[in-house]
Amino acid sequence: MSSSLTISTGDASRLGANVRPDGINFALFSAHASKVTLCLFSADGQTETARLDLPARTGDIWHGFVSGLRPGQLYGYRVDGPFAPHQGHRFNYHKLLIDPYARELFGTIIQHDAIFAYDLSHPDKDLSVDTRDSAPYIPKCVARESITPPAFNKPSTSWENTIIYEAHVKGFTQGNSQVAPDARGKFSGLKSPAVINYLQELGVSAIELLPIQSFFSEPRLIELGLTNYWGYNPFNYFTVHQDYGDADEFKAVVQALHAAGIEVIMDVVYNHTAESDERGPTLSYRGIDNASYYALQENKRFYVNHTGTGNTLNTAHPEVLALTIKSLHYWAEEMGVDGFRFDLASTLARGDDGFDHRSDFLVACENDPILSKCKLIAEPWDIGPGGYVLGQFPKGWRGWNDRFRDSVRSFWRGDAMAHKELAARLLGSADIFDHSDKSAHSSLNFITSHDGFTLNDLVSYQHKHNHANGENNRDGHNHNLSDNMGVEGPSDDVKINNARLQRKKNLLASLLLSQGTPMLLAGDEFGQSQNGNNNSYCQDNDITWLNW
C-alpha cells in the first residue's frame, strides 16, 4: 500500500465525508478512541489504497482534509483505542468500520467470522481479540456531493383525512404482473402506473413502508438459509437498503407518489442496531465508540436490552441523539418523506427512571422546525421495565393502539362482555388519549399489521403456524384473538367461507368507521394469506409476497 496523498487538519464543522471543490473533509465522532485512521479504497472496493490518520481532534470530533479526492471516493475507518469490554470499550484496529454519516454504500456485508471483533472459536468468546482484516466483507462508504434539498410538493394531508396503508417494498410488487419485471420488488415498482392507480382507487392517503434503511440479516438466520425480510435490523441510518435500489430511485418514488396525492411514511428503527449484543459483529458504532453509542449495563461488558434484539442505542448521548435527528432531517428534506413510524418508540423516550415524556428525543422532535411538521407515529412499547406507554406520547404524536386491535377482534369473535371495551375503542379511545389537549385522531387504529396474522388468517386460523421460521413454532404471539370458524386453514365449505368473508367485512368496517386514524395492512383488502404464519419477519418468499 502506497500513496502520495497528504492529509491536513480540515475541520469538525460537519460529520461525515464532505466533498469540496479541492478535496474531501472527513470528520468522525469518538470520545474514547486513541487514533482514527481513514482508509481509502479503489473504485471496485477491493484494494485498500491508502491509510491516513486523522490529524486533528476538536472536542470528540476527529477530522482531516485530503486534497485532490473526488466525489465517489470509497472509504472506511479503522479506530484504535482500549480493548476493555468490562469498561465498555471494544476497539479493534483490524476491523473496517462504516461511517455513521455515510450517505451511500458500495457493496454489502458478507457474513464471515472476520466481521466479529473477537475470535468465535476462543473459549473466552467476546473477551478475546480477532486480528483478521474485515475489509473484504464490509461495504465501503461513498463520498457524495452535498445537494440543495429539492422543493417537494407534499400533499400535506390532515390527520382527520389520513388513511395509512402499511406495505413492504419488495412484498408489495414482487408478485404483481402489471409491474415491469425489472421493477418488481424494487423502489421503482412503487411508482409504476399500476401501483399508483391502485392506491388511488383504494382511497388511501399515505403508504407506510417497512424499514428501507440499510439492514443486515442476523447470522442465525443466514445459517438457516433465511433473511431478515422485514428489515428491523439497521446498520446505517442515512443509506437505503441496496436490494431495493438507490437513493435517487427512492426519491423518484416519493415524488411520484406525491404527484398522485399520496404521502410516504417511513418505518424507522432507532432503538437498536444490527451489531446485536456482545456476541454480535463489529460493523460501525461498536468499533467507533461502543461506550457512547450503546446503553450499557453496570457491568459494561453487557448491553441494556430494552428492545429484545441484543442492544439499545443510547439516544440519551448528545452525539447519538444528533445522529438520529440529522438522519431524520435527511429523509424529510432530501428525500421528501412526510412522516415516520418509530419502532419500539418507548426506548427512544427513556430517561433515568423509565419513560419520560420530556426526554431529550421527544423535546428535540417537538422543537425541531422540520420534524415538528412531519407525521410522527409511535409504537408505544418496548420490553423494558415500564415500557408499555400507550397514550403517553406528547400531543402531535399518534400511537399504535393495540387495545383497539384486541378489542375489535374480541368483539367480533363473540367474546363475553367485549362490547363494553368496544364502545370506548370506536369512540377514539378517549380513556387513553383524551388528555394534554390531544385530538380524536391521536389513536392510530389497526386490526392487523405486519406483526401478526393477516386479516384473512385472523378468521382462518386458531393457532399460529410458524414452522418455516426454524424455531419449532416457538416464535410469534400465542394470544391472537383469532377464530378459524370451524376449520383450521383454507376450507371448501361455502358456509364457512361466507362467514369468514362477513367477519372480515365487519372488522374492516369497525376500523374505518371508528374515531382515530386508520391503518390498513397491504393485501388485507383482497384476502392475502401467510398460511397462518404470524411472525413472517424472515420469509422472503411466497408466504409474504402479495398474491395479486
XYZ file of C-alpha atoms in Angstrom:
548
model
C 0.000 0.000 0.000
C 1.486 3.288 -1.060
C 0.068 6.739 -1.531
C 1.276 10.222 -2.341
C -1.773 11.736 -0.680
C -1.349 14.085 2.233
C -3.847 14.998 4.899
C -4.230 18.361 6.605
C -6.207 19.462 9.636
C -9.528 20.140 7.973
C -12.362 20.990 10.340
C -15.031 19.494 12.588
C -17.951 21.544 11.314
C -19.836 18.670 9.739
C -19.611 14.950 10.448
C -19.146 12.518 7.582
C -17.313 12.905 4.275
C -17.941 16.372 2.881
C -16.932 16.962 -0.729
C -15.394 20.336 -1.523
C -14.046 21.731 -4.812
C -10.449 20.857 -3.916
C -10.910 17.658 -1.921
C -12.862 15.967 0.847
C -13.121 16.766 4.550
C -13.599 13.793 6.868
C -14.951 14.044 10.413
C -15.851 11.268 12.856
C -17.092 11.322 16.444
C -15.345 9.121 19.021
C -14.951 10.138 22.637
C -12.733 7.223 23.682
C -10.525 6.498 20.664
C -6.760 6.973 20.731
C -6.407 7.063 16.941
C -8.715 7.276 13.922
C -7.419 6.154 10.540
C -9.086 6.985 7.243
C -8.862 4.087 4.780
C -9.256 4.780 1.064
C -10.211 2.133 -1.489
C -10.041 1.565 -5.225
C -13.142 2.145 -7.331
C -14.065 -1.547 -7.200
C -13.787 -1.595 -3.402
C -11.286 -4.449 -3.471
C -7.989 -2.710 -2.773
C -7.107 -0.511 0.177
C -5.024 2.194 -1.457
C -4.150 4.436 1.487
C -4.304 4.797 5.252
C -4.220 8.306 6.653
C -4.524 9.090 10.354
C -6.946 11.925 11.015
C -4.533 14.556 12.345
C -6.790 16.744 14.447
C -9.293 16.418 17.249
C -11.774 19.113 18.239
C -13.583 18.001 21.358
C -14.553 14.450 20.490
C -14.587 15.011 16.723
C -11.608 13.641 14.780
C -11.075 15.326 11.423
C -8.825 15.840 8.427
C -8.879 17.137 4.855
C -7.457 15.261 1.868
C -6.913 17.439 -1.181
C -7.405 16.020 -4.650
C -10.062 13.467 -3.761
C -13.185 13.490 -5.904
C -16.860 12.618 -5.413
C -17.377 8.868 -5.450
C -14.252 8.124 -3.410
C -14.658 4.907 -1.403
C -13.562 4.921 2.211
C -13.964 3.478 5.691
C -12.358 3.866 9.103
C -10.169 1.922 11.482
C -10.365 3.157 15.048
C -7.859 2.332 17.770
C -8.343 2.548 21.493
C -8.615 0.350 24.569
C -9.975 -3.159 24.275
C -11.585 -3.336 27.713
C -15.058 -4.914 27.460
C -15.732 -4.640 31.190
C -15.275 -0.873 30.817
C -17.440 -0.773 27.702
C -14.615 -0.405 25.160
C -14.305 -2.769 22.189
C -11.861 -1.065 19.841
C -10.210 -3.328 17.274
C -7.985 -1.665 14.689
C -8.211 -4.701 12.400
C -11.878 -4.050 11.654
C -13.014 -1.704 8.911
C -15.881 0.466 10.118
C -18.766 2.120 8.287
C -19.094 5.877 8.745
C -22.386 6.501 10.627
C -22.895 9.574 8.419
C -22.235 7.838 5.086
C -24.891 8.770 2.504
C -24.132 5.865 0.165
C -22.550 2.427 0.448
C -20.731 0.335 -2.134
C -21.118 -3.404 -1.710
C -22.884 -5.317 1.036
C -21.978 -7.009 4.295
C -20.714 -10.533 3.680
C -21.258 -12.992 6.511
C -17.787 -14.092 7.659
C -16.120 -14.696 11.012
C -13.796 -11.747 10.323
C -16.610 -9.212 10.814
C -16.567 -10.111 14.515
C -14.033 -8.293 16.696
C -13.482 -11.414 18.782
C -12.471 -14.977 17.960
C -15.677 -17.006 17.705
C -13.775 -20.221 18.448
C -11.966 -18.886 21.527
C -13.219 -20.109 24.924
C -13.264 -16.514 26.189
C -15.634 -15.534 23.351
C -16.158 -11.750 23.282
C -13.257 -11.190 25.691
C -10.845 -12.445 23.035
C -9.489 -10.436 20.095
C -9.692 -11.352 16.419
C -6.875 -9.938 14.294
C -8.211 -10.683 10.814
C -8.934 -7.772 8.479
C -12.687 -7.384 7.976
C -12.383 -5.025 4.986
C -13.142 -7.674 2.314
C -16.507 -8.316 3.968
C -17.629 -4.771 4.798
C -19.297 -2.326 2.369
C -17.310 0.778 1.590
C -18.655 4.262 2.206
C -19.060 6.551 -0.802
C -18.248 10.249 -0.536
C -21.189 12.048 -2.136
C -21.556 15.680 -3.065
C -23.939 17.665 -0.914
C -27.079 18.758 -2.677
C -29.557 21.514 -2.090
C -32.745 19.781 -0.948
C -35.331 19.917 -3.730
C -38.642 21.656 -3.223
C -41.111 18.828 -2.725
C -44.774 19.454 -3.434
C -46.043 17.463 -0.473
C -49.731 16.533 -0.177
C -49.815 17.664 3.499
C -52.922 15.599 4.206
C -54.563 16.487 7.514
C -54.716 13.773 10.158
C -58.507 13.677 10.020
C -58.281 12.749 6.327
C -55.428 10.274 6.685
C -55.764 6.566 5.883
C -52.464 4.691 6.139
C -51.568 1.642 4.051
C -48.728 -0.424 5.560
C -46.629 -2.178 2.917
C -43.281 -3.865 2.303
C -41.268 -2.547 -0.651
C -40.483 -5.980 -2.055
C -43.572 -7.866 -0.977
C -45.951 -5.290 -2.404
C -44.868 -5.615 -6.045
C -42.806 -8.814 -6.333
C -45.805 -10.829 -7.484
C -47.616 -8.102 -9.423
C -47.665 -8.979 -13.138
C -48.757 -5.424 -14.008
C -45.385 -4.123 -12.804
C -42.412 -4.381 -15.181
C -40.329 -7.477 -14.312
C -37.170 -5.489 -13.571
C -39.106 -3.170 -11.235
C -40.831 -5.834 -9.157
C -39.696 -5.848 -5.559
C -37.782 -2.589 -6.059
C -38.340 1.066 -5.269
C -39.120 1.634 -8.929
C -42.045 -0.773 -8.714
C -43.796 1.560 -6.297
C -44.023 4.322 -8.886
C -45.380 2.139 -11.670
C -48.752 3.353 -13.005
C -50.442 0.115 -11.938
C -49.391 0.605 -8.316
C -50.202 4.306 -8.119
C -53.584 3.828 -9.783
C -54.355 1.002 -7.391
C -53.530 3.084 -4.315
C -55.642 5.957 -5.592
C -58.602 3.704 -6.338
C -58.277 2.105 -2.915
C -58.574 5.547 -1.353
C -55.588 5.506 0.991
C -53.795 8.789 1.620
C -50.402 7.509 2.785
C -48.213 4.473 2.288
C -46.154 3.418 5.302
C -43.105 1.435 4.211
C -41.455 -1.165 6.389
C -37.766 -0.322 7.001
C -35.801 0.799 3.954
C -32.647 1.980 5.731
C -29.652 -0.342 5.307
C -30.174 -3.517 7.296
C -28.432 -6.844 7.811
C -29.702 -10.347 8.448
C -28.753 -11.908 11.766
C -26.068 -14.633 11.483
C -28.535 -17.136 12.958
C -30.962 -16.521 10.095
C -28.216 -16.764 7.493
C -27.209 -20.156 8.893
C -30.831 -21.292 8.493
C -30.939 -20.086 4.894
C -33.322 -17.273 5.846
C -33.079 -13.479 5.792
C -34.324 -10.583 7.865
C -37.086 -9.774 5.391
C -38.873 -7.073 7.374
C -35.682 -5.061 7.861
C -35.839 -4.186 11.558
C -32.073 -4.620 11.943
C -30.324 -1.447 10.707
C -26.615 -0.747 10.487
C -26.719 2.714 8.878
C -29.358 5.429 9.131
C -28.601 7.542 6.048
C -28.489 4.861 3.349
C -31.151 2.787 1.628
C -31.259 -0.995 1.584
C -29.463 -1.712 -1.678
C -31.646 -4.644 -2.715
C -34.460 -2.137 -3.298
C -32.457 0.350 -5.360
C -30.559 3.552 -4.646
C -31.385 6.867 -3.000
C -32.222 8.593 -6.272
C -34.720 5.864 -7.118
C -36.334 6.193 -3.709
C -36.584 9.955 -4.128
C -38.264 9.417 -7.505
C -40.820 7.146 -5.811
C -41.602 9.812 -3.224
C -42.065 12.428 -5.932
C -44.327 10.154 -7.999
C -46.496 9.306 -5.002
C -46.710 12.962 -4.022
C -47.864 13.825 -7.527
C -50.665 11.306 -7.002
C -51.618 12.887 -3.666
C -50.145 10.074 -1.570
C -47.841 10.700 1.376
C -44.856 8.499 2.257
C -44.183 7.412 5.836
C -41.024 5.521 6.770
C -40.898 2.861 9.467
C -37.626 3.655 11.261
C -35.600 1.725 13.822
C -33.555 3.993 16.081
C -33.838 1.768 19.140
C -31.100 -0.737 18.255
C -28.635 -1.727 15.532
C -27.589 -4.896 13.721
C -24.468 -5.187 15.895
C -26.600 -7.019 18.494
C -25.192 -7.911 21.921
C -21.597 -8.640 22.960
C -21.617 -11.677 20.649
C -22.575 -9.662 17.564
C -20.495 -8.341 14.664
C -18.488 -5.126 14.648
C -19.694 -3.102 11.681
C -19.676 0.543 12.743
C -20.792 2.029 16.073
C -19.307 -0.680 18.316
C -15.860 -0.217 16.838
C -16.065 3.580 16.719
C -17.146 4.190 20.314
C -19.117 1.388 21.930
C -19.410 3.131 25.294
C -21.042 6.192 23.738
C -23.303 4.675 21.111
C -24.899 1.986 23.270
C -26.652 1.851 26.631
C -24.610 -0.493 28.801
C -25.332 -2.379 31.992
C -23.464 -1.761 35.247
C -21.041 -4.430 34.103
C -20.249 -2.609 30.880
C -19.349 -5.808 29.082
C -23.086 -6.301 28.609
C -25.732 -4.238 26.831
C -29.036 -2.887 28.069
C -31.639 -4.800 26.073
C -34.954 -2.942 26.238
C -35.526 -3.947 22.622
C -35.163 -7.724 22.772
C -32.619 -7.552 19.958
C -29.410 -7.574 21.991
C -28.597 -3.878 22.307
C -30.152 -0.467 22.842
C -28.973 2.655 21.049
C -28.014 5.331 23.576
C -30.077 8.267 22.311
C -29.532 9.969 25.675
C -25.989 10.737 24.492
C -25.876 14.120 22.705
C -23.946 12.826 19.687
C -26.190 9.780 19.282
C -29.270 11.979 19.561
C -27.762 14.334 16.983
C -27.166 11.400 14.625
C -30.809 10.398 14.993
C -32.176 13.890 14.356
C -29.836 14.629 11.449
C -30.708 11.393 9.702
C -34.414 12.144 10.102
C -33.723 15.562 8.579
C -32.046 13.848 5.642
C -35.067 11.671 4.892
C -37.539 14.514 5.355
C -35.613 17.225 3.491
C -33.509 15.487 0.849
C -35.780 12.500 0.196
C -39.101 14.272 0.806
C -40.578 11.806 3.293
C -43.743 13.022 5.029
C -43.556 11.155 8.306
C -42.021 8.449 10.446
C -43.295 5.493 12.408
C -40.842 4.806 15.247
C -40.331 1.149 16.057
C -40.284 0.478 19.832
C -40.547 4.210 20.401
C -40.585 3.851 24.184
C -36.876 3.063 24.025
C -36.148 6.443 22.449
C -38.033 8.262 25.186
C -36.442 6.598 28.203
C -34.820 8.613 30.943
C -33.036 7.511 34.084
C -36.314 6.372 35.637
C -38.067 4.869 32.633
C -40.311 6.571 30.079
C -40.016 10.352 30.110
C -42.482 12.358 28.028
C -39.967 15.217 28.208
C -36.992 13.119 27.147
C -34.292 14.734 25.030
C -35.545 12.882 21.954
C -39.182 13.913 22.329
C -38.279 17.517 23.148
C -35.952 17.620 20.141
C -38.748 16.422 17.851
C -41.214 18.892 19.332
C -38.922 21.885 18.890
C -37.396 20.911 15.570
C -38.617 23.106 12.675
C -38.556 20.138 10.284
C -39.695 17.181 12.379
C -42.465 19.089 14.133
C -44.151 19.381 10.729
C -43.855 15.667 9.943
C -46.336 12.948 10.821
C -44.876 11.221 13.885
C -46.163 7.800 14.920
C -45.062 5.804 17.948
C -45.082 2.103 18.561
C -45.597 2.913 22.246
C -43.881 -0.004 23.918
C -40.670 -1.961 24.373
C -39.821 -4.944 26.582
C -38.033 -2.952 29.284
C -39.496 -2.011 32.688
C -42.467 0.318 32.282
C -42.144 0.087 28.517
C -45.863 -0.005 27.687
C -46.881 3.663 27.419
C -49.887 3.801 25.091
C -51.355 7.312 25.129
C -48.392 8.902 26.912
C -46.538 10.362 23.939
C -46.857 14.142 23.548
C -49.561 15.991 21.697
C -48.969 15.762 17.974
C -47.863 12.142 18.060
C -50.082 9.222 17.044
C -49.767 5.914 18.849
C -50.306 2.402 17.564
C -53.344 1.316 19.561
C -53.106 -2.402 20.275
C -56.068 -2.140 22.628
C -58.205 -1.115 19.653
C -56.898 -4.139 17.750
C -57.613 -6.569 20.563
C -60.993 -5.111 21.467
C -62.370 -5.243 17.927
C -61.030 -8.753 17.399
C -62.537 -9.907 20.665
C -65.954 -8.396 19.963
C -66.379 -9.894 16.509
C -65.149 -13.238 17.792
C -68.094 -13.160 20.166
C -66.214 -12.957 23.452
C -68.385 -12.300 26.504
C -68.632 -8.671 27.672
C -66.435 -7.478 24.798
C -68.974 -4.792 23.852
C -68.075 -2.657 26.868
C -64.482 -2.275 25.759
C -65.502 -1.898 22.117
C -67.545 1.237 22.762
C -64.512 3.106 24.078
C -62.344 1.986 21.163
C -64.869 3.020 18.495
C -65.039 6.497 20.025
C -61.332 7.242 19.670
C -60.125 5.575 22.885
C -60.748 8.764 24.829
C -59.990 6.910 28.066
C -56.406 6.591 26.814
C -55.781 9.649 24.639
C -58.127 12.394 25.887
C -55.604 14.465 27.817
C -52.987 17.134 27.143
C -55.271 18.682 24.531
C -54.876 15.740 22.158
C -57.163 15.329 19.176
C -59.574 12.488 18.491
C -57.185 11.281 15.806
C -54.362 10.537 18.244
C -55.246 6.856 18.299
C -53.759 5.037 15.329
C -56.247 2.221 14.897
C -55.497 -1.092 13.230
C -56.833 -4.631 13.121
C -53.718 -6.174 11.616
C -50.170 -5.089 10.842
C -47.006 -6.679 9.509
C -46.555 -8.122 13.003
C -49.117 -10.908 13.383
C -51.843 -12.573 11.346
C -53.170 -11.045 8.154
C -56.894 -10.283 8.188
C -57.650 -13.434 6.204
C -55.592 -15.596 8.563
C -57.231 -13.972 11.570
C -60.528 -15.596 10.564
C -58.959 -18.804 9.217
C -56.520 -19.980 11.881
C -56.963 -20.671 15.565
C -53.247 -21.156 16.098
C -50.016 -19.802 14.614
C -48.140 -21.902 12.060
C -44.578 -20.575 12.112
C -42.627 -23.778 11.461
C -40.960 -22.247 8.380
C -39.158 -19.791 10.686
C -36.882 -22.517 12.029
C -37.818 -22.154 15.703
C -40.176 -25.137 16.016
C -43.170 -22.793 16.122
C -41.985 -21.205 19.378
C -41.756 -17.692 17.935
C -44.645 -15.313 17.375
C -47.547 -14.379 19.616
C -49.849 -17.036 21.015
C -52.559 -14.575 22.058
C -54.066 -13.670 18.693
C -57.801 -13.451 19.440
C -58.295 -15.312 16.171
C -61.091 -17.689 15.167
C -60.915 -20.285 12.395
C -64.720 -20.561 12.387
C -64.663 -24.345 12.362
C -61.761 -25.401 10.145
C -58.049 -24.682 10.585
C -56.812 -23.009 7.419
C -58.387 -22.982 3.945
C -61.802 -24.583 3.602
C -64.069 -25.772 0.784
C -67.138 -25.281 2.956
C -69.244 -22.495 1.440
C -70.879 -21.593 4.755
C -67.531 -21.253 6.494
C -66.072 -19.151 3.687
C -69.113 -16.871 3.631
C -68.907 -16.463 7.393
C -65.218 -15.638 7.144
C -65.875 -13.057 4.449
C -68.567 -11.414 6.551
C -66.257 -11.355 9.584
C -63.552 -9.625 7.567
C -66.049 -7.022 6.379
C -67.186 -6.446 9.959
C -63.610 -5.980 11.136
C -62.721 -3.554 8.352
C -65.932 -1.584 8.818
C -65.128 -1.218 12.515
C -61.685 0.089 11.612
C -62.808 2.588 9.005
C -65.810 3.914 10.929
C -64.070 4.436 14.278
C -62.732 7.751 15.508
C -58.989 7.867 15.156
C -56.512 7.358 12.332
C -56.966 4.028 10.499
C -54.171 1.830 9.172
C -54.770 -0.968 6.686
C -52.291 -3.801 6.119
C -51.437 -4.255 2.437
C -53.265 -7.235 0.996
C -55.985 -7.403 3.615
C -58.373 -5.804 1.144
C -58.194 -8.875 -1.110
C -57.654 -11.696 1.371
C -53.862 -12.093 1.478
C -52.801 -15.150 3.491
C -49.475 -16.086 5.062
C -50.611 -19.670 5.648
C -51.071 -18.984 9.331
C -47.585 -17.544 9.908
C -47.947 -14.692 12.390
C -44.259 -13.780 12.559
C -43.123 -13.660 8.943
C -40.081 -11.451 9.572
C -37.725 -13.957 7.930
C -39.857 -15.118 4.991
C -38.733 -13.527 1.730
C -40.897 -15.735 -0.468
C -44.482 -16.525 -1.456
C -45.516 -16.502 2.206
C -45.162 -12.725 2.343
C -45.257 -11.535 -1.269
C -48.728 -10.281 -2.080
C -50.687 -12.683 -4.243
C -52.254 -10.357 -6.793
